[in-house]
XYZ file of C-alpha atoms in Angstrom:
600
model
C 0.073 -0.038 0.012
C 1.855 3.146 -1.213
C 0.405 6.524 0.020
C 1.813 10.113 -0.993
C 1.084 11.479 2.556
C 0.053 10.737 6.101
C -3.852 11.614 5.356
C -3.988 9.212 2.350
C -2.176 6.491 4.277
C -4.294 6.681 7.354
C -7.559 6.717 4.905
C -6.254 3.776 3.053
C -5.640 1.884 6.195
C -9.002 2.743 7.542
C -10.809 1.558 4.507
C -8.885 -1.267 3.872
C -9.657 -2.473 7.341
C -13.430 -1.699 7.035
C -13.310 -4.064 4.025
C -11.442 -6.672 5.545
C -14.055 -6.701 8.384
C -17.009 -7.239 6.032
C -17.812 -3.790 4.651
C -18.656 -3.775 0.822
C -20.515 -0.574 0.262
C -19.531 3.109 0.845
C -21.880 5.898 0.137
C -19.779 9.169 -0.205
C -20.800 12.718 -0.286
C -18.763 15.438 -1.797
C -16.651 17.601 0.416
C -13.267 19.211 1.112
C -12.366 17.919 4.565
C -13.419 14.475 3.654
C -11.365 14.438 0.483
C -8.603 12.049 1.684
C -11.055 9.601 2.837
C -13.160 9.778 -0.289
C -10.112 9.197 -2.368
C -9.214 6.064 -0.034
C -12.604 4.445 -0.596
C -12.488 4.924 -4.433
C -8.862 3.307 -4.182
C -9.993 0.208 -2.134
C -10.691 -2.527 -4.629
C -12.921 -4.450 -2.204
C -15.413 -1.577 -1.854
C -18.005 -0.274 -4.286
C -18.503 3.385 -3.866
C -21.741 5.031 -4.543
C -21.868 9.000 -4.670
C -24.715 11.150 -3.348
C -25.502 14.770 -3.811
C -26.765 15.515 -0.067
C -26.036 13.894 3.219
C -29.752 13.314 4.248
C -30.612 11.189 1.213
C -27.141 9.357 1.351
C -28.027 8.378 4.893
C -31.384 6.773 4.175
C -29.939 5.391 1.003
C -27.186 3.703 3.150
C -30.040 2.457 5.586
C -31.932 0.877 2.677
C -28.797 -0.781 1.374
C -27.976 -2.078 4.930
C -31.510 -3.387 5.634
C -31.829 -5.212 2.457
C -28.118 -6.677 2.399
C -28.013 -7.331 6.126
C -24.336 -6.223 5.648
C -22.764 -3.080 7.487
C -22.642 0.038 5.142
C -20.299 2.937 5.500
C -21.463 6.536 4.520
C -19.172 9.401 4.737
C -19.352 13.065 4.597
C -17.402 16.125 5.407
C -17.625 18.394 8.635
C -20.178 20.613 10.002
C -23.832 20.620 9.092
C -23.169 17.769 6.578
C -22.808 15.502 9.386
C -25.860 16.578 11.311
C -27.931 15.400 8.217
C -27.074 11.882 9.092
C -28.939 12.054 12.207
C -32.554 10.998 10.756
C -31.290 7.898 9.102
C -28.997 6.989 12.221
C -32.282 7.283 14.401
C -33.969 4.849 12.210
C -31.091 2.416 11.825
C -30.853 2.203 15.827
C -34.380 1.534 16.345
C -34.510 -0.662 13.383
C -31.234 -2.631 14.083
C -29.552 -1.896 10.631
C -25.807 -1.833 10.674
C -24.652 1.625 9.496
C -21.121 3.067 9.930
C -21.176 6.874 9.799
C -17.964 8.445 9.063
C -17.691 12.053 9.633
C -14.643 14.136 8.542
C -13.774 16.711 11.105
C -11.503 19.894 11.836
C -8.408 19.132 14.027
C -8.939 19.920 17.678
C -6.933 23.385 17.477
C -9.796 24.764 15.126
C -12.783 23.516 17.057
C -14.653 26.125 19.227
C -12.741 28.992 17.676
C -14.868 30.175 14.924
C -13.326 28.089 12.109
C -15.531 27.527 9.205
C -17.687 24.457 8.801
C -16.800 23.448 12.385
C -19.392 22.219 15.013
C -19.000 20.101 17.772
C -18.930 16.444 16.562
C -18.107 14.732 19.764
C -20.845 12.209 20.199
C -23.090 14.244 17.841
C -25.517 11.538 17.642
C -25.813 10.930 21.165
C -27.662 7.627 22.202
C -28.782 7.269 18.637
C -25.703 5.227 17.763
C -24.429 1.978 19.483
C -20.811 3.291 19.702
C -18.793 6.491 19.118
C -14.972 6.954 18.720
C -12.763 9.495 17.390
C -9.840 8.310 15.223
C -6.511 9.774 16.047
C -5.031 12.472 13.892
C -3.073 10.942 11.172
C 0.546 10.455 11.932
C 3.179 7.832 10.514
C 3.270 6.245 13.894
C 3.005 2.455 14.466
C 0.926 2.652 17.553
C -1.684 4.981 16.109
C -2.086 3.064 12.923
C -2.712 0.006 14.973
C -5.311 1.991 16.984
C -6.808 2.978 13.706
C -7.284 -0.551 12.411
C -8.529 -1.913 15.683
C -11.233 0.684 15.871
C -12.459 0.043 12.499
C -12.753 -3.462 13.041
C -14.281 -2.904 16.363
C -16.883 -0.498 14.519
C -17.871 -3.057 11.851
C -18.307 -5.802 14.808
C -20.505 -3.576 16.965
C -22.621 -2.540 13.773
C -23.298 -5.982 12.948
C -24.344 -6.895 16.455
C -26.140 -8.577 17.940
C -27.864 -6.238 18.313
C -27.085 -4.590 14.958
C -27.170 -0.713 14.790
C -25.203 2.256 13.768
C -21.934 3.395 15.060
C -20.117 6.729 14.576
C -16.324 7.300 13.686
C -15.328 10.939 13.745
C -12.153 11.399 11.591
C -10.136 14.725 12.373
C -7.830 15.735 9.408
C -5.351 18.538 9.050
C -4.430 20.168 5.856
C -3.177 19.200 3.129
C -6.621 17.317 2.081
C -5.275 16.460 -1.283
C -3.227 13.643 -2.472
C 0.128 15.562 -2.876
C 3.354 14.022 -2.148
C 4.936 14.902 0.948
C 8.653 13.640 1.115
C 8.907 13.607 4.786
C 5.916 11.408 4.984
C 6.721 9.193 2.253
C 10.106 8.390 4.214
C 8.258 7.949 7.390
C 5.742 5.607 5.884
C 8.688 3.680 4.174
C 10.175 2.871 7.581
C 6.910 1.264 8.509
C 6.922 -1.326 5.551
C 6.648 -4.354 7.977
C 4.067 -2.792 10.212
C 0.613 -4.458 10.236
C -0.802 -1.393 11.445
C -0.179 0.158 7.943
C -0.683 -2.899 5.864
C -3.038 -5.098 7.765
C -2.445 -8.425 8.965
C -1.634 -11.245 6.529
C -5.115 -12.616 6.473
C -8.357 -11.267 7.325
C -9.219 -8.309 9.791
C -6.706 -6.799 12.066
C -9.065 -7.696 14.972
C -11.200 -10.690 14.685
C -14.685 -10.566 16.805
C -16.605 -13.749 17.000
C -20.336 -13.243 16.971
C -22.225 -13.786 19.984
C -23.901 -16.814 20.626
C -28.066 -16.790 20.710
C -28.561 -20.461 21.221
C -31.823 -20.993 23.141
C -31.242 -21.935 26.835
C -32.219 -25.682 27.169
C -33.911 -25.105 30.373
C -36.090 -22.334 28.801
C -36.957 -24.624 25.944
C -38.013 -27.460 28.364
C -40.215 -25.155 30.577
C -41.794 -23.217 27.476
C -42.599 -26.436 25.736
C -44.522 -27.745 28.965
C -46.248 -24.240 29.529
C -47.192 -23.812 25.748
C -48.498 -27.430 25.625
C -50.975 -26.649 28.527
C -52.446 -23.685 26.764
C -55.256 -24.491 24.328
C -56.016 -20.896 23.474
C -52.837 -19.322 21.938
C -51.516 -17.443 19.124
C -48.230 -16.805 17.501
C -47.654 -13.360 16.277
C -44.741 -12.082 14.188
C -44.231 -8.498 14.161
C -43.191 -5.732 11.925
C -39.476 -6.504 11.485
C -38.267 -8.948 8.699
C -37.919 -12.460 9.518
C -35.642 -15.142 7.971
C -37.397 -17.892 5.641
C -36.118 -20.484 8.199
C -38.243 -18.781 10.602
C -41.455 -19.351 8.558
C -40.640 -23.147 7.919
C -40.189 -23.512 11.966
C -43.188 -21.434 12.838
C -45.300 -23.589 10.570
C -43.785 -26.469 12.523
C -44.655 -24.896 16.028
C -48.029 -24.008 14.751
C -49.050 -27.386 13.758
C -47.533 -28.737 17.021
C -49.292 -26.368 19.301
C -52.745 -26.041 17.179
C -52.269 -22.151 17.267
C -52.929 -19.726 14.352
C -50.087 -17.562 13.107
C -50.671 -13.711 12.943
C -47.732 -12.594 10.560
C -47.420 -8.772 9.874
C -46.879 -7.801 6.490
C -43.472 -6.190 7.231
C -42.351 -9.712 8.740
C -41.900 -10.895 5.088
C -43.772 -14.201 6.128
C -46.952 -13.418 3.933
C -45.134 -14.933 1.199
C -43.421 -18.361 0.845
C -43.722 -22.289 0.492
C -44.471 -22.223 4.341
C -47.796 -20.445 3.829
C -49.297 -23.653 2.255
C -48.174 -25.597 5.547
C -49.225 -23.191 8.200
C -52.560 -21.447 9.285
C -51.198 -18.017 8.684
C -53.652 -15.163 8.951
C -53.228 -12.277 6.606
C -56.734 -10.446 7.414
C -56.370 -10.683 11.190
C -56.474 -6.875 11.743
C -59.879 -7.181 10.060
C -60.931 -10.191 11.955
C -60.197 -8.564 15.376
C -62.460 -5.717 14.291
C -65.018 -8.281 14.702
C -66.113 -7.463 18.216
C -67.883 -10.915 18.943
C -65.117 -12.860 17.582
C -62.382 -10.862 19.355
C -64.346 -10.981 22.681
C -65.307 -14.931 22.254
C -61.492 -15.848 21.329
C -59.366 -13.831 23.906
C -56.087 -15.712 24.130
C -54.571 -17.447 27.260
C -50.982 -16.973 25.852
C -49.371 -15.006 23.023
C -46.055 -15.740 21.739
C -44.675 -12.836 19.599
C -41.525 -12.738 17.705
C -39.705 -9.693 17.269
C -41.162 -5.969 17.074
C -44.578 -5.028 17.843
C -47.173 -5.588 14.929
C -48.290 -2.721 12.660
C -51.913 -3.486 13.663
C -53.080 -1.332 16.568
C -56.052 -3.503 16.801
C -54.069 -6.569 17.606
C -52.376 -4.709 20.619
C -55.745 -3.682 21.826
C -57.108 -7.170 21.497
C -54.313 -8.427 23.895
C -54.670 -5.497 26.298
C -58.278 -6.060 26.480
C -58.227 -9.810 27.123
C -58.046 -10.410 30.748
C -55.450 -13.036 31.799
C -53.572 -13.082 28.676
C -50.096 -13.603 29.067
C -47.544 -12.244 26.477
C -44.227 -13.554 25.830
C -41.794 -12.022 23.496
C -38.785 -13.696 21.435
C -36.238 -11.200 20.412
C -32.782 -12.243 19.477
C -31.582 -8.670 19.467
C -32.031 -7.932 23.101
C -34.449 -5.099 22.784
C -37.385 -4.274 25.051
C -40.069 -3.791 22.308
C -43.171 -3.791 24.552
C -44.555 -0.294 24.551
C -47.750 -1.387 26.348
C -45.639 -3.021 29.162
C -47.758 -6.277 28.854
C -45.138 -8.740 28.572
C -44.396 -11.352 31.127
C -41.404 -12.588 29.622
C -38.756 -11.875 27.137
C -36.629 -14.596 25.593
C -33.074 -13.623 24.058
C -32.782 -16.289 21.443
C -32.427 -16.812 17.605
C -36.227 -17.167 16.580
C -35.900 -19.864 14.050
C -33.851 -22.125 16.404
C -36.125 -21.612 19.312
C -39.027 -22.476 17.104
C -37.317 -25.651 15.940
C -36.526 -26.677 19.337
C -39.849 -26.094 20.880
C -41.452 -27.965 17.900
C -39.196 -30.952 18.429
C -40.117 -30.971 22.108
C -44.062 -30.727 21.407
C -46.227 -33.451 20.284
C -48.708 -32.342 17.547
C -52.088 -31.427 18.702
C -54.951 -33.610 17.088
C -57.877 -31.291 18.360
C -57.978 -28.884 15.167
C -61.078 -30.105 13.859
C -64.434 -28.065 13.473
C -65.239 -25.898 16.336
C -61.728 -25.975 17.792
C -59.684 -22.869 18.440
C -57.365 -23.114 15.393
C -60.541 -24.031 13.019
C -62.252 -20.927 14.277
C -59.305 -18.557 13.155
C -58.810 -20.226 10.087
C -62.504 -20.098 9.144
C -62.385 -16.293 9.964
C -59.720 -15.698 7.653
C -61.393 -17.316 4.735
C -64.425 -15.220 5.442
C -62.443 -11.953 6.095
C -60.675 -12.434 2.886
C -63.644 -13.177 0.727
C -65.295 -10.025 2.017
C -62.216 -7.885 1.609
C -61.857 -9.184 -2.222
C -65.410 -8.687 -2.750
C -65.492 -5.171 -1.620
C -62.418 -4.242 -3.407
C -63.741 -5.601 -6.654
C -67.284 -4.248 -6.160
C -65.711 -0.519 -6.621
C -65.119 0.527 -10.445
C -62.190 2.534 -9.354
C -59.155 1.290 -7.565
C -58.433 2.859 -4.095
C -55.382 2.318 -1.764
C -56.433 -1.044 -0.351
C -56.969 -2.448 -3.674
C -53.571 -0.928 -4.903
C -51.968 -2.790 -1.819
C -53.558 -6.175 -2.546
C -52.765 -5.830 -6.365
C -49.305 -5.148 -5.732
C -48.916 -7.884 -3.025
C -50.395 -10.443 -5.534
C -48.825 -9.433 -8.787
C -45.256 -8.624 -7.635
C -43.079 -11.597 -8.921
C -41.654 -14.143 -6.834
C -38.408 -13.258 -5.087
C -39.349 -9.596 -5.598
C -39.168 -6.861 -2.781
C -41.855 -4.512 -1.720
C -40.728 -1.585 0.399
C -43.737 -0.105 2.296
C -43.514 3.535 3.456
C -44.900 4.295 6.735
C -48.307 6.149 7.522
C -51.097 4.417 5.331
C -48.812 2.493 3.094
C -47.773 0.074 5.583
C -51.067 -0.107 6.974
C -52.832 -0.790 3.638
C -50.160 -3.619 2.952
C -50.478 -5.109 6.335
C -54.181 -4.919 6.260
C -54.932 -6.139 2.579
C -51.943 -8.097 1.540
C -53.166 -11.755 1.334
C -50.822 -14.740 1.929
C -49.376 -16.324 -1.146
C -47.175 -19.293 -1.992
C -44.611 -17.142 -4.100
C -41.915 -15.855 -1.869
C -42.118 -12.133 -1.411
C -39.782 -10.009 0.543
C -41.363 -6.793 2.526
C -39.056 -3.939 3.675
C -40.170 -1.115 5.758
C -38.620 1.591 8.037
C -40.781 0.359 11.156
C -37.934 1.547 13.676
C -39.055 5.151 14.211
C -41.999 4.951 11.716
C -41.386 8.186 10.028
C -42.083 9.035 6.390
C -38.806 10.670 5.841
C -36.090 9.279 3.566
C -38.521 6.591 2.209
C -37.613 7.201 -1.325
C -33.901 7.079 -0.635
C -34.005 4.067 1.523
C -36.037 2.144 -1.114
C -33.479 2.870 -3.863
C -30.818 1.738 -1.434
C -32.629 -1.534 -0.995
C -32.833 -1.885 -4.818
C -29.206 -1.233 -4.925
C -28.581 -4.457 -2.751
C -29.636 -6.956 -5.262
C -30.920 -7.501 -8.818
C -34.539 -8.477 -7.335
C -37.263 -6.276 -8.544
C -38.187 -3.589 -6.016
C -41.609 -1.705 -5.850
C -42.093 1.079 -3.164
C -45.775 1.440 -1.971
C -45.746 5.012 -0.785
C -48.098 8.064 -0.147
C -47.769 11.462 -1.965
C -46.526 13.209 1.261
C -43.708 10.722 1.838
C -42.872 10.912 -1.966
C -42.637 14.736 -1.856
C -40.735 14.598 1.645
C -37.613 12.988 -0.065
C -38.169 14.423 -3.623
C -34.324 15.040 -3.991
C -33.451 11.107 -3.168
C -35.129 10.557 -6.835
C -31.733 11.844 -8.337
C -29.859 8.860 -7.159
C -31.950 6.539 -9.362
C -30.573 8.144 -12.661
C -27.042 9.008 -11.177
C -26.789 5.284 -10.094
C -28.359 3.436 -12.768
C -31.184 1.950 -10.534
C -34.372 0.172 -11.282
C -37.306 0.894 -8.894
C -41.189 1.302 -9.187
C -42.819 3.604 -7.004
C -46.635 3.000 -6.524
C -47.871 6.510 -5.254
C -51.226 6.597 -3.517
C -52.049 10.517 -4.095
C -54.723 11.795 -2.121
C -53.376 15.287 -2.161
C -52.358 15.363 1.508
C -51.976 13.739 4.756
C -54.609 10.825 4.398
C -53.890 9.295 7.642
C -54.989 12.248 9.783
C -58.478 11.698 8.225
C -58.747 8.451 10.233
C -57.901 10.238 13.521
C -60.184 12.087 16.141
C -58.941 15.512 15.085
C -60.556 14.972 11.572
C -63.972 15.289 13.146
C -63.445 18.626 14.185
C -62.954 19.982 10.689
C -62.788 23.851 10.480
C -62.797 24.167 14.206
C -59.164 22.541 14.032
C -58.248 24.161 10.819
C -57.988 20.414 9.654
C -57.307 21.234 6.005
C -54.592 23.658 6.587
C -52.780 22.280 9.690
C -53.057 18.352 8.996
C -54.364 17.492 5.486
C -51.892 20.077 3.866
C -53.157 19.749 0.336
C -50.315 20.459 -2.032
C -51.466 20.246 -5.727
C -48.011 18.966 -6.961
C -47.724 17.559 -10.368
C -45.902 14.039 -10.069
C -45.440 13.765 -13.449
C -43.247 16.616 -13.338
C -41.281 15.555 -10.133
C -40.775 12.145 -12.003
C -39.355 14.047 -15.070
C -37.053 15.894 -12.360
C -35.783 12.498 -11.321
C -35.535 10.989 -15.097
C -38.167 8.614 -14.519
C -41.359 7.566 -16.320
C -44.725 8.427 -14.911
C -48.056 6.829 -15.689
C -51.511 7.175 -13.857
C -53.841 4.224 -12.975
C -57.321 4.235 -11.717
C -58.173 0.424 -12.294
C -56.854 -2.979 -11.279
C -56.175 -4.035 -15.019
C -54.475 -0.729 -15.491
C -52.230 -1.041 -12.524
C -51.334 -4.723 -13.334
C -50.318 -3.684 -16.801
C -48.221 -0.985 -15.806
C -46.526 -3.017 -13.013
C -45.671 -5.473 -15.791
C -44.331 -2.575 -17.990
C -42.504 -1.150 -15.284
C -40.618 -4.355 -14.604
C -39.656 -4.865 -18.132
C -38.433 -1.348 -18.868
C -36.446 -0.893 -15.546
C -35.319 2.580 -14.480
C -37.088 4.897 -12.398
C -40.849 4.023 -12.870
C -43.577 6.172 -10.970
C -47.078 4.880 -11.106
C -49.626 7.452 -9.577
C -53.004 6.313 -8.252
C -55.132 9.498 -7.547
C -57.813 8.938 -4.880
C -60.161 11.462 -3.173
C -59.186 11.650 0.296
C -62.723 11.291 1.689
C -63.961 8.523 -0.427
C -60.779 6.623 0.236
C -61.503 6.739 3.900
C -65.061 5.705 3.288
C -63.918 2.688 1.320
C -61.452 1.505 4.183
C -64.242 1.644 6.553
C -66.626 -0.101 4.402
C -63.894 -3.090 3.980
C -63.403 -3.364 7.683
C -67.076 -3.290 8.408
C -67.930 -5.865 5.616
C -65.089 -8.159 7.083
C -65.979 -7.838 10.528
C -69.624 -8.668 9.596
C -68.523 -11.665 7.803
C -66.741 -12.994 10.578
C -69.217 -12.411 13.271
C -71.515 -14.180 10.895
C -73.924 -10.884 10.251
C -73.747 -11.364 6.474
C -73.865 -14.331 3.985
C -70.874 -16.487 3.867
């Protein structure tokens, strides 16, 4: 490794070590103070560098890339407010347990707090929103400092990868010169370190190897839980709004059969699609089912075993809270206390698929799942609810948001990915995506649940693989990250955005404040109609725009979008009031079908 000066040498060692430890992608934003780092990243053969115009979009792009790939992703910026723009993405990465490494260039200590340009306090800039912070030493041709540099880089990757996975922050102070000019004195000093592993790395692998933490289930817990679960005839398995492995789907199916319990799978779990669906009583319409008051009251569970994050469905949480005597247990491999209602009696820190497998092995399959049994009731309710939802959607000549989510979920190709925005998009996908045998990956930013950065995160996820990716998104979320669209053309990415445009914040129409109308200045303060032409915005991003209003139009445009590639924006315009009414009519129809108040 030959370097013209100490800054470039340090930067090359840093990125070489990040690559050795497992980083393969670096998102780079332009800047002067970060110039040595950007140059070094581009010169590291094992790294793919993707450049971005602004730091906020870059942070979310890196987040999507990390979520989709499961590997640590680095994102680099200059000093000052450039670094502050990473905060929203790091907040989401922390709560969503995504492995991000934020690299922020900084002024040297002598310039801090003295009015130097583009200089802010970057020490622990992101506070508790990152898992670990470290400031790297100022570059010098010094063996001890180079070893510290590599050890810190390796540690950063290990911490980011977890468990639990999450973001880390490395602050990198640099003195001038910031360009790759040759410094004879530095070259001579670096030559004297020719055999130093801190400069060139160890012969094989990273400078510091960190073994992953063991997450094997505790045998005593498996024995105890197997006995206690077997004693409960009224239980449910819930998979929350965090992506799960295909292996968990297979083992959940086994556990469900062994217990005679239904599976309530959040759309964001990714378990609504796959071969396991045919082998398990997996419910996709449970949000509608639990709106059926009689069914919900008569089927209060004794025990709920939840995997991962809380579900998107608020009704599910309410059902548990209103069921006296219900015990909630949570399986969470990431050591997170994700229980906002404080209802859980026990949290097991174990790898979910392994725990499911061992519990299934320890249990004898139930034989009481015939007509009238606990499980059969849920299976029948799912069939009735799905028929009612399908009929209600088909009865409308025009497509509304529920139908758009259902069509997208049914027609997106096997092995493809749907990235769901927050607000109504994830709720529509969760409420109306029917289980399917074809594999379907679903990603969502369900950490902090914000609508910011969705476009960039979806594009980052698209960059992680060649699998087709569609993003279901509302108009406000699409506008919120409009600048992120530029990455599609600049980086040659193919992504289809299905934008449900109700000209404002539709989710507020479902909240109590909507009933106050003019008294709450609802339209101006909450709905916020904008009137933006999405065709013009799509042209700004260099993409193709098409409007759809019917099911067959949407199916045809989805096919065309996949075949053409590039940035594709499909816009479904809906009247906000009519869209709300359609949702409520569907929920009522499904609830009536489940409770038996309408023909089956």
